[in-house]
PDB file of C-alpha atoms in Angstrom:
ATOM      1  CA  MET A   1      57.035 163.512  78.111  1.00 37.00           C
ATOM      2  CA  HIS A   2      56.704 159.961  78.831  1.00 37.00           C
ATOM      3  CA  ARG A   3      52.792 160.475  79.894  1.00 34.00           C
ATOM      4  CA  PHE A   4      52.293 162.604  77.328  1.00 32.00           C
ATOM      5  CA  GLY A   5      53.269 160.250  74.894  1.00 37.00           C
ATOM      6  CA  ARG A   6      51.662 157.032  76.711  1.00 37.00           C
ATOM      7  CA  SER A   7      48.253 159.227  76.521  1.00 38.00           C
ATOM      8  CA  VAL A   8      49.154 159.914  72.764  1.00 34.00           C
ATOM      9  CA  GLN A   9      49.900 156.357  72.024  1.00 39.00           C
ATOM     10  CA  ARG A  10      46.076 155.318  74.029  1.00 41.00           C
ATOM     11  CA  LYS A  11      44.327 157.582  72.018  1.00 39.00           C
ATOM     12  CA  THR A  12      46.028 156.171  68.977  1.00 38.00           C
ATOM     13  CA  ASN A  13      45.174 152.441  69.380  1.00 45.00           C
ATOM     14  CA  ASP A  14      41.828 153.721  70.438  1.00 45.00           C
ATOM     15  CA  ARG A  15      41.160 155.482  67.364  1.00 43.00           C
ATOM     16  CA  TRP A  16      42.753 153.060  65.235  1.00 39.00           C
ATOM     17  CA  GLY A  17      40.714 150.477  67.510  1.00 46.00           C
ATOM     18  CA  GLY A  18      37.437 151.899  66.640  1.00 45.00           C
ATOM     19  CA  VAL A  19      38.296 152.030  63.308  1.00 40.00           C
ATOM     20  CA  PHE A  20      38.603 148.240  63.532  1.00 41.00           C
ATOM     21  CA  ILE A  21      35.554 147.877  65.037  1.00 42.00           C
ATOM     22  CA  LEU A  22      33.870 149.552  62.525  1.00 39.00           C
ATOM     23  CA  ALA A  23      35.601 147.818  59.678  1.00 42.00           C
ATOM     24  CA  VAL A  24      34.275 144.462  61.329  1.00 38.00           C
ATOM     25  CA  VAL A  25      31.197 145.896  61.878  1.00 38.00           C
ATOM     26  CA  LEU A  26      30.839 147.198  58.297  1.00 40.00           C
ATOM     27  CA  ALA A  27      32.485 144.197  57.073  1.00 46.00           C
ATOM     28  CA  VAL A  28      29.582 141.670  58.414  1.00 40.00           C
ATOM     29  CA  VAL A  29      26.343 143.712  57.646  1.00 41.00           C
ATOM     30  CA  GLY A  30      28.196 144.020  54.125  1.00 46.00           C
ATOM     31  CA  ALA A  31      28.122 139.959  54.120  1.00 43.00           C
ATOM     32  CA  TRP A  32      24.737 139.964  55.394  1.00 41.00           C
ATOM     33  CA  GLN A  33      23.456 141.999  52.320  1.00 46.00           C
ATOM     34  CA  LEU A  34      25.601 140.363  49.944  1.00 40.00           C
ATOM     35  CA  GLY A  35      24.296 136.807  51.488  1.00 46.00           C
ATOM     36  CA  GLY A  36      20.570 138.210  50.742  1.00 49.00           C
ATOM     37  CA  VAL A  37      21.599 139.497  46.972  1.00 39.00           C
ATOM     38  CA  LEU A  38      22.699 135.767  46.184  1.00 37.00           C
ATOM     39  CA  GLY A  39      19.944 134.053  47.864  1.00 45.00           C
ATOM     40  CA  ASN A  40      17.471 135.803  45.713  1.00 45.00           C
ATOM     41  CA  LEU A  41      19.791 135.331  42.783  1.00 38.00           C
ATOM     42  CA  LEU A  42      20.278 131.818  43.435  1.00 42.00           C
ATOM     43  CA  GLY A  43      16.266 131.404  44.221  1.00 45.00           C
ATOM     44  CA  GLU A  44      16.817 130.664  48.047  1.00 43.00           C
ATOM     45  CA  GLU A  45      13.713 131.013  49.555  1.00 44.00           C
ATOM     46  CA  LYS A  46      13.251 133.097  52.618  1.00 43.00           C
ATOM     47  CA  PRO A  47      10.636 133.544  55.377  1.00 42.00           C
ATOM     48  CA  ALA A  48       8.203 135.986  54.687  1.00 42.00           C
ATOM     49  CA  ALA A  49       7.637 138.720  57.559  1.00 44.00           C
ATOM     50  CA  MET A  50       5.272 138.544  60.241  1.00 42.00           C
ATOM     51  CA  GLU A  51       3.209 141.631  60.303  1.00 48.00           C
ATOM     52  CA  PRO A  52       0.053 141.569  62.226  1.00 45.00           C
ATOM     53  CA  VAL A  53      -3.106 141.665  59.949  1.00 43.00           C
ATOM     54  CA  PRO A  54      -5.440 144.748  61.144  1.00 47.00           C
ATOM     55  CA  GLY A  55      -8.191 143.356  63.724  1.00 44.00           C
ATOM     56  CA  MET A  56      -6.315 139.834  63.618  1.00 39.00           C
ATOM     57  CA  GLU A  57      -4.117 140.967  66.403  1.00 43.00           C
ATOM     58  CA  ASP A  58      -5.559 138.828  68.971  1.00 44.00           C
ATOM     59  CA  VAL A  59      -6.081 135.406  66.778  1.00 37.00           C
ATOM     60  CA  THR A  60      -3.477 132.645  66.880  1.00 40.00           C
ATOM     61  CA  SER A  61      -5.494 130.286  64.614  1.00 42.00           C
ATOM     62  CA  LEU A  62      -7.670 129.702  62.120  1.00 37.00           C
ATOM     63  CA  PRO A  63     -10.191 126.829  61.908  1.00 42.00           C
ATOM     64  CA  GLU A  64      -9.543 124.830  59.104  1.00 42.00           C
ATOM     65  CA  ALA A  65     -12.592 124.370  56.369  1.00 38.00           C
ATOM     66  CA  PRO A  66     -15.063 121.657  56.811  1.00 43.00           C
ATOM     67  CA  VAL A  67     -14.085 118.928  54.067  1.00 42.00           C
ATOM     68  CA  PRO A  68     -17.057 118.476  51.582  1.00 46.00           C
ATOM     69  CA  THR A  69     -18.616 115.146  50.603  1.00 53.00           C
ATOM     70  CA  THR A  70     -16.966 114.226  47.012  1.00 58.00           C
ATOM     71  CA  ARG A  71     -19.124 111.057  46.612  1.00 84.00           C
ATOM     72  CA  MET A  72     -20.643 110.816  42.988  1.00 93.00           C
ATOM     73  CA  ALA A  73     -24.396 110.220  43.034  1.00 94.00           C
ATOM     74  CA  GLN A  74     -24.709 107.117  41.269  1.00 95.00           C
ATOM     75  CA  THR A  75     -26.241 103.405  41.247  1.00 95.00           C
ATOM     76  CA  PHE A  76     -25.060 100.926  44.446  1.00 96.00           C
ATOM     77  CA  GLN A  77     -26.596  97.974  46.096  1.00 96.00           C
ATOM     78  CA  VAL A  78     -27.195  97.502  49.780  1.00 97.00           C
ATOM     79  CA  HIS A  79     -27.368  93.842  50.966  1.00 97.00           C
ATOM     80  CA  PHE A  80     -29.022  91.981  53.582  1.00 97.00           C
ATOM     81  CA  VAL A  81     -30.066  88.907  55.098  1.00 97.00           C
ATOM     82  CA  GLN A  82     -33.359  87.692  54.856  1.00 96.00           C
ATOM     83  CA  VAL A  83     -34.426  86.018  58.361  1.00 95.00           C
ATOM     84  CA  GLY A  84     -38.150  85.360  57.500  1.00 94.00           C
ATOM     85  CA  ALA A  85     -41.307  86.234  56.560  1.00 95.00           C
ATOM     86  CA  PHE A  86     -44.462  86.860  58.476  1.00 96.00           C
ATOM     87  CA  ARG A  87     -48.357  87.526  58.036  1.00 95.00           C
ATOM     88  CA  SER A  88     -47.872  89.019  61.581  1.00 94.00           C
ATOM     89  CA  GLU A  89     -46.290  92.277  61.645  1.00 93.00           C
ATOM     90  CA  GLY A  90     -46.212  91.636  65.560  1.00 94.00           C
ATOM     91  CA  ALA A  91     -44.430  88.175  65.218  1.00 95.00           C
ATOM     92  CA  ALA A  92     -42.053  89.701  63.110  1.00 94.00           C
ATOM     93  CA  ARG A  93     -41.279  92.220  65.751  1.00 92.00           C
ATOM     94  CA  GLN A  94     -41.363  89.456  68.344  1.00 93.00           C
ATOM     95  CA  PHE A  95     -38.584  87.890  65.978  1.00 93.00           C
ATOM     96  CA  VAL A  96     -36.327  90.727  65.754  1.00 92.00           C
ATOM     97  CA  GLN A  97     -36.363  90.994  69.552  1.00 90.00           C
ATOM     98  CA  GLU A  98     -35.140  87.371  69.854  1.00 90.00           C
ATOM     99  CA  LEU A  99     -32.227  88.133  66.858  1.00 90.00           C
ATOM    100  CA  ALA A 100     -31.289  91.574  69.098  1.00 87.00           C
ATOM    101  CA  LYS A 101     -30.253  88.680  72.295  1.00 86.00           C
ATOM    102  CA  GLN A 102     -27.774  86.983  69.852  1.00 85.00           C
ATOM    103  CA  ASP A 103     -26.324  90.732  69.067  1.00 84.00           C
ATOM    104  CA  LEU A 104     -28.070  90.456  65.299  1.00 88.00           C
ATOM    105  CA  VAL A 105     -29.344  93.895  63.673  1.00 89.00           C
ATOM    106  CA  ALA A 106     -32.493  93.402  62.611  1.00 92.00           C
ATOM    107  CA  ALA A 107     -35.463  94.983  60.741  1.00 92.00           C
ATOM    108  CA  THR A 108     -39.053  94.820  59.395  1.00 93.00           C
ATOM    109  CA  THR A 109     -39.978  95.781  56.012  1.00 92.00           C
ATOM    110  CA  PRO A 110     -43.188  97.424  55.362  1.00 90.00           C
ATOM    111  CA  ARG A 111     -45.778  94.769  54.034  1.00 92.00           C
ATOM    112  CA  ASN A 112     -45.705  93.742  50.559  1.00 91.00           C
ATOM    113  CA  GLU A 113     -48.070  92.734  47.899  1.00 90.00           C
ATOM    114  CA  GLN A 114     -48.331  89.199  49.470  1.00 93.00           C
ATOM    115  CA  GLY A 115     -49.459  89.938  52.939  1.00 94.00           C
ATOM    116  CA  LEU A 116     -45.902  89.428  54.124  1.00 95.00           C
ATOM    117  CA  VAL A 117     -43.711  91.179  56.750  1.00 95.00           C
ATOM    118  CA  LYS A 118     -40.010  90.516  56.234  1.00 95.00           C
ATOM    119  CA  VAL A 119     -37.416  90.582  58.551  1.00 95.00           C
ATOM    120  CA  TYR A 120     -33.591  91.029  57.452  1.00 95.00           C
ATOM    121  CA  VAL A 121     -30.370  91.368  58.796  1.00 95.00           C
ATOM    122  CA  GLY A 122     -27.899  94.054  57.681  1.00 93.00           C
ATOM    123  CA  PRO A 123     -27.552  96.120  56.142  1.00 95.00           C
ATOM    124  CA  PHE A 124     -24.264  95.570  54.247  1.00 96.00           C
ATOM    125  CA  MET A 125     -22.143  97.403  52.249  1.00 95.00           C
ATOM    126  CA  THR A 126     -20.949  94.618  50.300  1.00 96.00           C
ATOM    127  CA  GLY A 127     -22.462  91.153  49.115  1.00 96.00           C
ATOM    128  CA  GLU A 128     -19.424  89.183  50.683  1.00 96.00           C
ATOM    129  CA  GLU A 129     -20.307  90.402  54.392  1.00 95.00           C
ATOM    130  CA  ALA A 130     -23.727  89.541  53.626  1.00 96.00           C
ATOM    131  CA  ALA A 131     -23.163  86.240  52.323  1.00 97.00           C
ATOM    132  CA  GLU A 132     -20.454  85.579  55.492  1.00 95.00           C
ATOM    133  CA  VAL A 133     -22.973  86.219  57.956  1.00 94.00           C
ATOM    134  CA  GLN A 134     -25.757  83.923  56.260  1.00 95.00           C
ATOM    135  CA  SER A 135     -23.077  80.994  56.177  1.00 95.00           C
ATOM    136  CA  ILE A 136     -22.606  81.442  60.008  1.00 93.00           C
ATOM    137  CA  MET A 137     -26.341  81.849  61.033  1.00 92.00           C
ATOM    138  CA  ALA A 138     -27.089  78.943  58.657  1.00 91.00           C
ATOM    139  CA  GLU A 139     -24.323  76.475  60.370  1.00 92.00           C
ATOM    140  CA  THR A 140     -25.113  77.561  64.212  1.00 91.00           C
ATOM    141  CA  GLY A 141     -29.024  77.014  63.211  1.00 90.00           C
ATOM    142  CA  VAL A 142     -30.134  80.454  63.872  1.00 89.00           C
ATOM    143  CA  ALA A 143     -31.673  81.126  60.348  1.00 90.00           C
ATOM    144  CA  LYS A 144     -30.959  77.752  58.177  1.00 90.00           C
ATOM    145  CA  ASN A 145     -33.067  79.337  55.631  1.00 92.00           C
ATOM    146  CA  ALA A 146     -31.972  82.490  55.342  1.00 95.00           C
ATOM    147  CA  PHE A 147     -30.603  84.029  51.875  1.00 96.00           C
ATOM    148  CA  THR A 148     -29.034  87.285  50.790  1.00 97.00           C
ATOM    149  CA  VAL A 149     -30.943  89.722  49.450  1.00 96.00           C
ATOM    150  CA  ALA A 150     -29.297  92.474  47.171  1.00 96.00           C
ATOM    151  CA  MET A 151     -31.279  95.722  47.072  1.00 93.00           C
ATOM    152  CA  GLU A 152     -30.565  98.314  44.319  1.00 93.00           C
ATOM    153  CA  VAL A 153     -30.421 101.715  45.016  1.00 95.00           C
ATOM    154  CA  ALA A 154     -30.965 102.806  41.214  1.00 94.00           C
ATOM    155  CA  TYR A 155     -29.765 106.305  39.949  1.00 94.00           C
ATOM    156  CA  ALA A 156     -31.630 107.651  36.532  1.00 92.00           C
ATOM    157  CA  PRO A 157     -32.356 111.160  36.833  1.00 91.00           C
ATOM    158  CA  ASP A 158     -32.806 111.489  33.033  1.00 91.00           C
ATOM    159  CA  ALA A 159     -35.852 108.928  33.553  1.00 88.00           C
ATOM    160  CA  VAL A 160     -37.230 111.256  36.193  1.00 88.00           C
ATOM    161  CA  MET A 161     -36.855 114.417  34.118  1.00 88.00           C
ATOM    162  CA  ALA A 162     -38.651 113.073  31.419  1.00 86.00           C
ATOM    163  CA  MET A 163     -41.964 112.797  33.905  1.00 81.00           C
ATOM    164  CA  THR A 164     -41.500 116.186  34.276  1.00 80.00           C
ATOM    165  CA  GLY A 165     -41.183 116.855  30.845  1.00 80.00           C
ATOM    166  CA  SER A 166     -38.402 119.472  31.303  1.00 79.00           C
ATOM    167  CA  VAL A 167     -34.857 119.718  33.248  1.00 86.00           C
ATOM    168  CA  ASN A 168     -35.352 120.712  36.772  1.00 90.00           C
ATOM    169  CA  PRO A 169     -32.146 121.705  38.780  1.00 93.00           C
ATOM    170  CA  ASP A 170     -33.714 121.538  41.851  1.00 93.00           C
ATOM    171  CA  LEU A 171     -35.287 118.041  41.139  1.00 93.00           C
ATOM    172  CA  GLN A 172     -31.973 117.253  40.315  1.00 94.00           C
ATOM    173  CA  ALA A 173     -29.967 118.054  43.253  1.00 95.00           C
ATOM    174  CA  GLY A 174     -32.661 116.307  45.175  1.00 95.00           C
ATOM    175  CA  LEU A 175     -32.355 113.176  43.685  1.00 95.00           C
ATOM    176  CA  ASP A 176     -28.288 113.618  43.834  1.00 96.00           C
ATOM    177  CA  THR A 177     -29.000 114.278  47.867  1.00 96.00           C
ATOM    178  CA  LEU A 178     -31.190 111.571  48.565  1.00 96.00           C
ATOM    179  CA  ASN A 179     -29.378 109.248  46.874  1.00 96.00           C
ATOM    180  CA  ASN A 180     -25.950 110.268  48.905  1.00 96.00           C
ATOM    181  CA  TYR A 181     -28.041 109.815  52.034  1.00 97.00           C
ATOM    182  CA  LEU A 182     -29.181 106.171  51.253  1.00 97.00           C
ATOM    183  CA  PHE A 183     -25.649 105.259  50.908  1.00 96.00           C
ATOM    184  CA  GLU A 184     -24.243 107.297  54.041  1.00 96.00           C
ATOM    185  CA  ALA A 185     -27.061 105.672  56.219  1.00 96.00           C
ATOM    186  CA  GLY A 186     -26.513 102.438  55.095  1.00 96.00           C
ATOM    187  CA  ALA A 187     -22.741 102.457  55.807  1.00 95.00           C
ATOM    188  CA  TRP A 188     -23.792 103.987  59.285  1.00 95.00           C
ATOM    189  CA  PHE A 189     -26.126 101.419  60.251  1.00 95.00           C
ATOM    190  CA  ALA A 190     -23.496  98.765  58.528  1.00 94.00           C
ATOM    191  CA  LYS A 191     -20.811 100.260  61.020  1.00 93.00           C
ATOM    192  CA  ARG A 192     -22.683 100.653  64.304  1.00 91.00           C
ATOM    193  CA  SER A 193     -24.332  96.884  63.758  1.00 87.00           C
ATOM    194  CA  ALA A 194     -20.864  95.534  63.840  1.00 87.00           C
ATOM    195  CA  GLY A 195     -20.179  97.468  66.725  1.00 86.00           C
ATOM    196  CA  GLU A 196     -17.553 100.114  64.930  1.00 89.00           C
ATOM    197  CA  PRO A 197     -18.029 103.978  65.536  1.00 87.00           C
ATOM    198  CA  ALA A 198     -19.955 105.916  63.076  1.00 88.00           C
ATOM    199  CA  ASP A 199     -19.948 109.707  62.926  1.00 85.00           C
ATOM    200  CA  GLY A 200     -23.582 110.693  61.392  1.00 84.00           C
ATOM    201  CA  GLY A 201     -22.619 114.531  60.758  1.00 86.00           C
ATOM    202  CA  ALA A 202     -22.700 113.893  57.298  1.00 88.00           C
ATOM    203  CA  LEU A 203     -26.549 112.649  57.711  1.00 91.00           C
ATOM    204  CA  ALA A 204     -27.833 115.634  59.500  1.00 89.00           C
ATOM    205  CA  SER A 205     -26.169 118.013  56.775  1.00 92.00           C
ATOM    206  CA  LEU A 206     -27.862 115.781  54.037  1.00 93.00           C
ATOM    207  CA  GLY A 207     -31.019 116.106  55.746  1.00 92.00           C
ATOM    208  CA  GLN A 208     -31.379 119.172  55.731  1.00 92.00           C
ATOM    209  CA  GLU A 209     -30.559 119.885  52.495  1.00 94.00           C
ATOM    210  CA  MET A 210     -33.208 117.597  51.372  1.00 92.00           C
ATOM    211  CA  ARG A 211     -35.490 119.801  53.514  1.00 93.00           C
ATOM    212  CA  ARG A 212     -34.171 122.917  51.978  1.00 94.00           C
ATOM    213  CA  LEU A 213     -34.938 121.776  48.259  1.00 94.00           C
ATOM    214  CA  ALA A 214     -38.147 120.067  49.356  1.00 94.00           C
ATOM    215  CA  THR A 215     -39.039 123.684  50.171  1.00 93.00           C
ATOM    216  CA  LYS A 216     -38.296 124.958  46.960  1.00 93.00           C
ATOM    217  CA  LEU A 217     -40.029 122.378  45.144  1.00 93.00           C
ATOM    218  CA  ALA A 218     -43.083 122.951  46.636  1.00 92.00           C
ATOM    219  CA  ALA A 219     -43.531 126.239  45.576  1.00 89.00           C
ATOM    220  CA  ALA A 220     -42.349 124.684  41.903  1.00 80.00           C
ATOM    221  CA  GLU A 221     -45.099 123.353  39.441  1.00 73.00           C
ATOM    222  CA  GLU A 222     -46.810 120.246  40.497  1.00 78.00           C
ATOM    223  CA  SER A 223     -45.941 116.947  38.570  1.00 86.00           C
ATOM    224  CA  PRO A 224     -46.104 113.103  39.851  1.00 86.00           C
ATOM    225  CA  ALA A 225     -42.484 112.816  39.735  1.00 87.00           C
ATOM    226  CA  ILE A 226     -41.978 116.184  42.089  1.00 91.00           C
ATOM    227  CA  THR A 227     -44.529 115.118  44.243  1.00 91.00           C
ATOM    228  CA  ARG A 228     -43.537 111.508  45.244  1.00 90.00           C
ATOM    229  CA  PHE A 229     -40.048 113.136  45.327  1.00 93.00           C
ATOM    230  CA  LEU A 230     -41.302 115.036  48.068  1.00 94.00           C
ATOM    231  CA  GLY A 231     -42.534 112.269  49.703  1.00 94.00           C
ATOM    232  CA  LEU A 232     -39.386 110.448  49.619  1.00 95.00           C
ATOM    233  CA  ALA A 233     -37.786 113.949  51.054  1.00 95.00           C
ATOM    234  CA  ASP A 234     -40.205 113.674  53.545  1.00 95.00           C
ATOM    235  CA  VAL A 235     -38.975 109.877  54.800  1.00 95.00           C
ATOM    236  CA  ALA A 236     -35.846 110.713  54.542  1.00 95.00           C
ATOM    237  CA  SER A 237     -35.907 113.826  56.523  1.00 93.00           C
ATOM    238  CA  VAL A 238     -37.283 111.835  59.781  1.00 94.00           C
ATOM    239  CA  ASN A 239     -35.163 109.264  59.187  1.00 95.00           C
ATOM    240  CA  ALA A 240     -31.836 111.211  59.919  1.00 94.00           C
ATOM    241  CA  ALA A 241     -33.639 112.859  62.664  1.00 93.00           C
ATOM    242  CA  ASP A 242     -34.366 109.563  64.009  1.00 94.00           C
ATOM    243  CA  ILE A 243     -30.814 108.553  63.342  1.00 94.00           C
ATOM    244  CA  GLU A 244     -29.540 111.446  65.248  1.00 92.00           C
ATOM    245  CA  VAL A 245     -31.331 110.073  68.382  1.00 92.00           C
ATOM    246  CA  ALA A 246     -30.541 106.643  67.766  1.00 92.00           C
ATOM    247  CA  ALA A 247     -26.230 108.076  67.767  1.00 90.00           C
ATOM    248  CA  THR A 248     -26.273 107.471  71.418  1.00 88.00           C
ATOM    249  CA  ALA A 249     -28.091 104.476  71.596  1.00 88.00           C
ATOM    250  CA  SER A 250     -27.187 101.051  71.739  1.00 87.00           C
ATOM    251  CA  PRO A 251     -28.138  98.551  68.392  1.00 85.00           C
ATOM    252  CA  GLY A 252     -31.211  96.785  70.575  1.00 81.00           C
ATOM    253  CA  SER A 253     -32.643 100.037  71.482  1.00 88.00           C
ATOM    254  CA  GLU A 254     -36.151 100.568  70.618  1.00 89.00           C
ATOM    255  CA  GLU A 255     -34.432 103.804  69.107  1.00 93.00           C
ATOM    256  CA  PHE A 256     -31.664 102.515  67.346  1.00 92.00           C
ATOM    257  CA  GLN A 257     -34.818  99.904  65.930  1.00 91.00           C
ATOM    258  CA  ARG A 258     -37.422 102.678  64.764  1.00 93.00           C
ATOM    259  CA  ALA A 259     -34.350 104.238  62.919  1.00 94.00           C
ATOM    260  CA  MET A 260     -33.479 101.087  61.130  1.00 94.00           C
ATOM    261  CA  ASN A 261     -37.222 100.120  60.386  1.00 94.00           C
ATOM    262  CA  GLY A 262     -37.389 103.626  58.913  1.00 95.00           C
ATOM    263  CA  TYR A 263     -34.203 103.169  56.430  1.00 96.00           C
ATOM    264  CA  VAL A 264     -35.466  99.959  54.938  1.00 95.00           C
ATOM    265  CA  SER A 265     -39.024 101.314  54.794  1.00 94.00           C
ATOM    266  CA  LEU A 266     -37.609 103.857  52.674  1.00 96.00           C
ATOM    267  CA  LEU A 267     -35.277 101.610  50.710  1.00 95.00           C
ATOM    268  CA  GLU A 268     -38.625 100.112  49.365  1.00 92.00           C
ATOM    269  CA  GLN A 269     -40.033 103.255  48.495  1.00 93.00           C
ATOM    270  CA  TYR A 270     -37.192 104.636  46.632  1.00 94.00           C
ATOM    271  CA  ARG A 271     -36.921 101.385  45.164  1.00 90.00           C
ATOM    272  CA  ASN A 272     -40.510 101.871  43.861  1.00 88.00           C
ATOM    273  CA  PHE A 273     -40.499 104.893  42.821  1.00 88.00           C
ATOM    274  CA  TYR A 274     -37.769 104.295  40.468  1.00 82.00           C
ATOM    275  CA  THR A 275     -39.421 101.257  39.419  1.00 76.00           C
ATOM    276  CA  GLU A 276     -42.445 102.869  38.661  1.00 69.00           C
ATOM    277  CA  GLY A 277     -40.369 105.747  36.625  1.00 59.00           C
ATOM    278  CA  GLY A 278     -41.328 108.259  38.992  1.00 51.00           C
ATOM    279  CA  SER A 279     -44.798 108.360  37.751  1.00 45.00           C
ATOM    280  CA  GLY A 280     -47.130 107.446  40.262  1.00 44.00           C
ATOM    281  CA  GLU A 281     -48.989 105.206  38.220  1.00 45.00           C
TER     282      GLU A 281
END
């Protein structure tokens, strides 16, 4: 009886113990489900289930999308310090080399109507920066007669469209791209001349876009404005390639000087383009 009684008691305890454990488990599960229901009612966020996407099982991360350029084409100014004007192009280039020895980045302009080749130090994206450099050069005797020059980069697409007689979306896009290129190139030269790092990726992209638009425009109906723009686009594309080469060169190098001269020449041609209304007259 005693042994049988203990066995029965053990079985009874085991049975009630199992029931107790089962009750606890059900209570926990019920509380968890109730918590989920309450969370939904209260607007509580739950992490989404991470299920593999077909064909993407081995992909751990996705590359970030490139950030597009958001600058709107508009009129702006590029500033220089004019330190000389020479009848001889060779003398102008020699002066540029002398300035480079003093860590001053300069460029020569195309010969103007008076037969002079100017020497510019810069570029600077603000007049204050140009004025500061001009003041230092005058005080140190590097160029006592130097003065600042503000070169306006106009943006008046309506005037150019008037020369074509109709609105041309590709020409509009080309004018926007060229305006952005001139701004980005000026900022690139300003940073490099100041010894700061500068990324030329945007310039390369703008150069490619200009070539693409120029190809489309070349197949369109001819007009003086389009013909002159194609000339500017060609110069800008060459300049973009020169800047890509100069990206790893020092500011005083021949590669950097070629790119710098090309940029100043492009600015002069662009200014003439808008001064003459894109007509070529």
